[in-house]
Amino acid sequence: KSLLLMPGAAAFVGAFSGICIQIYSNAVRKLPAMHQPWCHVLAAGVGAFTAVKIVEFEDFQRIKYEESIALHQEQIDAHDKKMRKMHGVN
């Protein structure tokens, strides 16, 4: 699970953003706010999908980062142990 946004909340925020962008696009073109309502549905779907994928990507990257840090720490510990042994330090 994501620490910042759960996928459901991310989907809601993404859908809301998609609808707002479509309404803004209609306003810039001086069209009625709900002109071609199917575009709003499409924008909401794309926004929700994108937001969920971003959250999943962040979770995946966090896990990979933690694994990388753990591996690197193991290498540092092994090197320190080797150096201490070589120099006769506890």
PDB file of C-alpha atoms in Angstrom:
ATOM      1  CA  LYS A   1       0.000   0.000   0.000  1.00  0.00           C
ATOM      2  CA  SER A   2       1.107   3.511  -0.707  1.00  0.00           C
ATOM      3  CA  LEU A   3       2.090   5.720   2.184  1.00  0.00           C
ATOM      4  CA  LEU A   4       0.636   8.897   0.671  1.00  0.00           C
ATOM      5  CA  LEU A   5      -2.415   7.927  -1.369  1.00  0.00           C
ATOM      6  CA  MET A   6      -4.351   4.742  -1.536  1.00  0.00           C
ATOM      7  CA  PRO A   7      -5.266   3.702  -5.083  1.00  0.00           C
ATOM      8  CA  GLY A   8      -8.936   4.578  -4.525  1.00  0.00           C
ATOM      9  CA  ALA A   9      -8.122   8.097  -3.419  1.00  0.00           C
ATOM     10  CA  ALA A  10      -5.659   8.452  -6.289  1.00  0.00           C
ATOM     11  CA  ALA A  11      -8.325   7.311  -8.751  1.00  0.00           C
ATOM     12  CA  PHE A  12     -10.787   9.849  -7.355  1.00  0.00           C
ATOM     13  CA  VAL A  13      -8.259  12.695  -7.530  1.00  0.00           C
ATOM     14  CA  GLY A  14      -7.245  11.667 -11.059  1.00  0.00           C
ATOM     15  CA  ALA A  15     -10.852  11.472 -12.254  1.00  0.00           C
ATOM     16  CA  PHE A  16     -11.651  14.834 -10.705  1.00  0.00           C
ATOM     17  CA  SER A  17      -8.564  16.359 -12.324  1.00  0.00           C
ATOM     18  CA  GLY A  18      -9.527  14.921 -15.715  1.00  0.00           C
ATOM     19  CA  ILE A  19     -13.017  16.406 -15.491  1.00  0.00           C
ATOM     20  CA  CYS A  20     -11.640  19.784 -14.382  1.00  0.00           C
ATOM     21  CA  ILE A  21      -9.166  19.832 -17.268  1.00  0.00           C
ATOM     22  CA  GLN A  22     -11.957  19.077 -19.741  1.00  0.00           C
ATOM     23  CA  ILE A  23     -14.178  21.818 -18.285  1.00  0.00           C
ATOM     24  CA  TYR A  24     -11.243  24.259 -18.445  1.00  0.00           C
ATOM     25  CA  SER A  25     -10.579  23.238 -22.050  1.00  0.00           C
ATOM     26  CA  ASN A  26     -14.200  23.979 -22.920  1.00  0.00           C
ATOM     27  CA  ALA A  27     -14.036  27.339 -21.132  1.00  0.00           C
ATOM     28  CA  VAL A  28     -10.908  28.371 -23.047  1.00  0.00           C
ATOM     29  CA  ARG A  29     -12.673  27.529 -26.312  1.00  0.00           C
ATOM     30  CA  LYS A  30     -15.776  29.429 -25.118  1.00  0.00           C
ATOM     31  CA  LEU A  31     -17.973  26.339 -25.237  1.00  0.00           C
ATOM     32  CA  PRO A  32     -20.554  25.298 -22.640  1.00  0.00           C
ATOM     33  CA  ALA A  33     -18.922  23.621 -19.640  1.00  0.00           C
ATOM     34  CA  MET A  34     -20.515  20.231 -20.336  1.00  0.00           C
ATOM     35  CA  HIS A  35     -20.162  20.315 -24.128  1.00  0.00           C
ATOM     36  CA  GLN A  36     -19.696  16.737 -25.438  1.00  0.00           C
ATOM     37  CA  PRO A  37     -20.155  14.925 -22.106  1.00  0.00           C
ATOM     38  CA  TRP A  38     -18.452  11.784 -23.401  1.00  0.00           C
ATOM     39  CA  CYS A  39     -15.182  13.769 -23.385  1.00  0.00           C
ATOM     40  CA  HIS A  40     -15.637  14.333 -19.646  1.00  0.00           C
ATOM     41  CA  VAL A  41     -16.104  10.605 -19.067  1.00  0.00           C
ATOM     42  CA  LEU A  42     -13.025   9.835 -21.164  1.00  0.00           C
ATOM     43  CA  ALA A  43     -10.959  12.493 -19.368  1.00  0.00           C
ATOM     44  CA  ALA A  44     -12.074  11.155 -15.970  1.00  0.00           C
ATOM     45  CA  GLY A  45     -11.101   7.616 -16.975  1.00  0.00           C
ATOM     46  CA  VAL A  46      -7.702   8.665 -18.293  1.00  0.00           C
ATOM     47  CA  GLY A  47      -7.067  10.796 -15.193  1.00  0.00           C
ATOM     48  CA  ALA A  48      -8.023   7.985 -12.819  1.00  0.00           C
ATOM     49  CA  PHE A  49      -5.912   5.419 -14.696  1.00  0.00           C
ATOM     50  CA  THR A  50      -2.909   7.736 -14.776  1.00  0.00           C
ATOM     51  CA  ALA A  51      -3.137   8.575 -11.070  1.00  0.00           C
ATOM     52  CA  VAL A  52      -3.378   4.908 -10.054  1.00  0.00           C
ATOM     53  CA  LYS A  53      -0.396   3.991 -12.246  1.00  0.00           C
ATOM     54  CA  ILE A  54       1.653   6.829 -10.725  1.00  0.00           C
ATOM     55  CA  VAL A  55       0.921   5.535  -7.213  1.00  0.00           C
ATOM     56  CA  GLU A  56       1.827   1.979  -8.257  1.00  0.00           C
ATOM     57  CA  PHE A  57       5.057   3.241  -9.849  1.00  0.00           C
ATOM     58  CA  GLU A  58       5.983   5.158  -6.690  1.00  0.00           C
ATOM     59  CA  ASP A  59       5.404   2.045  -4.569  1.00  0.00           C
ATOM     60  CA  PHE A  60       7.468  -0.084  -6.949  1.00  0.00           C
ATOM     61  CA  GLN A  61      10.316   2.433  -6.932  1.00  0.00           C
ATOM     62  CA  ARG A  62      10.247   2.702  -3.133  1.00  0.00           C
ATOM     63  CA  ILE A  63      10.563  -1.084  -2.806  1.00  0.00           C
ATOM     64  CA  LYS A  64      13.423  -1.223  -5.320  1.00  0.00           C
ATOM     65  CA  TYR A  65      15.177   1.646  -3.512  1.00  0.00           C
ATOM     66  CA  GLU A  66      14.890  -0.086  -0.138  1.00  0.00           C
ATOM     67  CA  GLU A  67      16.251  -3.331  -1.634  1.00  0.00           C
ATOM     68  CA  SER A  68      19.138  -1.435  -3.200  1.00  0.00           C
ATOM     69  CA  ILE A  69      19.970   0.294   0.083  1.00  0.00           C
ATOM     70  CA  ALA A  70      19.874  -3.023   1.950  1.00  0.00           C
ATOM     71  CA  LEU A  71      22.182  -4.652  -0.600  1.00  0.00           C
ATOM     72  CA  HIS A  72      24.572  -1.727  -0.510  1.00  0.00           C
ATOM     73  CA  GLN A  73      24.619  -1.777   3.298  1.00  0.00           C
ATOM     74  CA  GLU A  74      25.506  -5.483   3.231  1.00  0.00           C
ATOM     75  CA  GLN A  75      28.411  -4.723   0.888  1.00  0.00           C
ATOM     76  CA  ILE A  76      29.622  -1.906   3.143  1.00  0.00           C
ATOM     77  CA  ASP A  77      29.417  -4.143   6.221  1.00  0.00           C
ATOM     78  CA  ALA A  78      31.352  -6.933   4.470  1.00  0.00           C
ATOM     79  CA  HIS A  79      34.020  -4.465   3.351  1.00  0.00           C
ATOM     80  CA  ASP A  80      34.316  -2.979   6.846  1.00  0.00           C
ATOM     81  CA  LYS A  81      34.685  -6.463   8.368  1.00  0.00           C
ATOM     82  CA  LYS A  82      37.386  -7.339   5.836  1.00  0.00           C
ATOM     83  CA  MET A  83      39.291  -4.097   6.484  1.00  0.00           C
ATOM     84  CA  ARG A  84      39.086  -4.489  10.272  1.00  0.00           C
ATOM     85  CA  LYS A  85      40.415  -8.034  10.004  1.00  0.00           C
ATOM     86  CA  MET A  86      43.222  -6.948   7.674  1.00  0.00           C
ATOM     87  CA  HIS A  87      44.290  -4.116  10.003  1.00  0.00           C
ATOM     88  CA  GLY A  88      43.825  -6.147  13.194  1.00  0.00           C
ATOM     89  CA  VAL A  89      41.085  -3.905  14.602  1.00  0.00           C
ATOM     90  CA  ASN A  90      38.091  -5.325  16.455  1.00  0.00           C
TER      91      ASN A  90
END
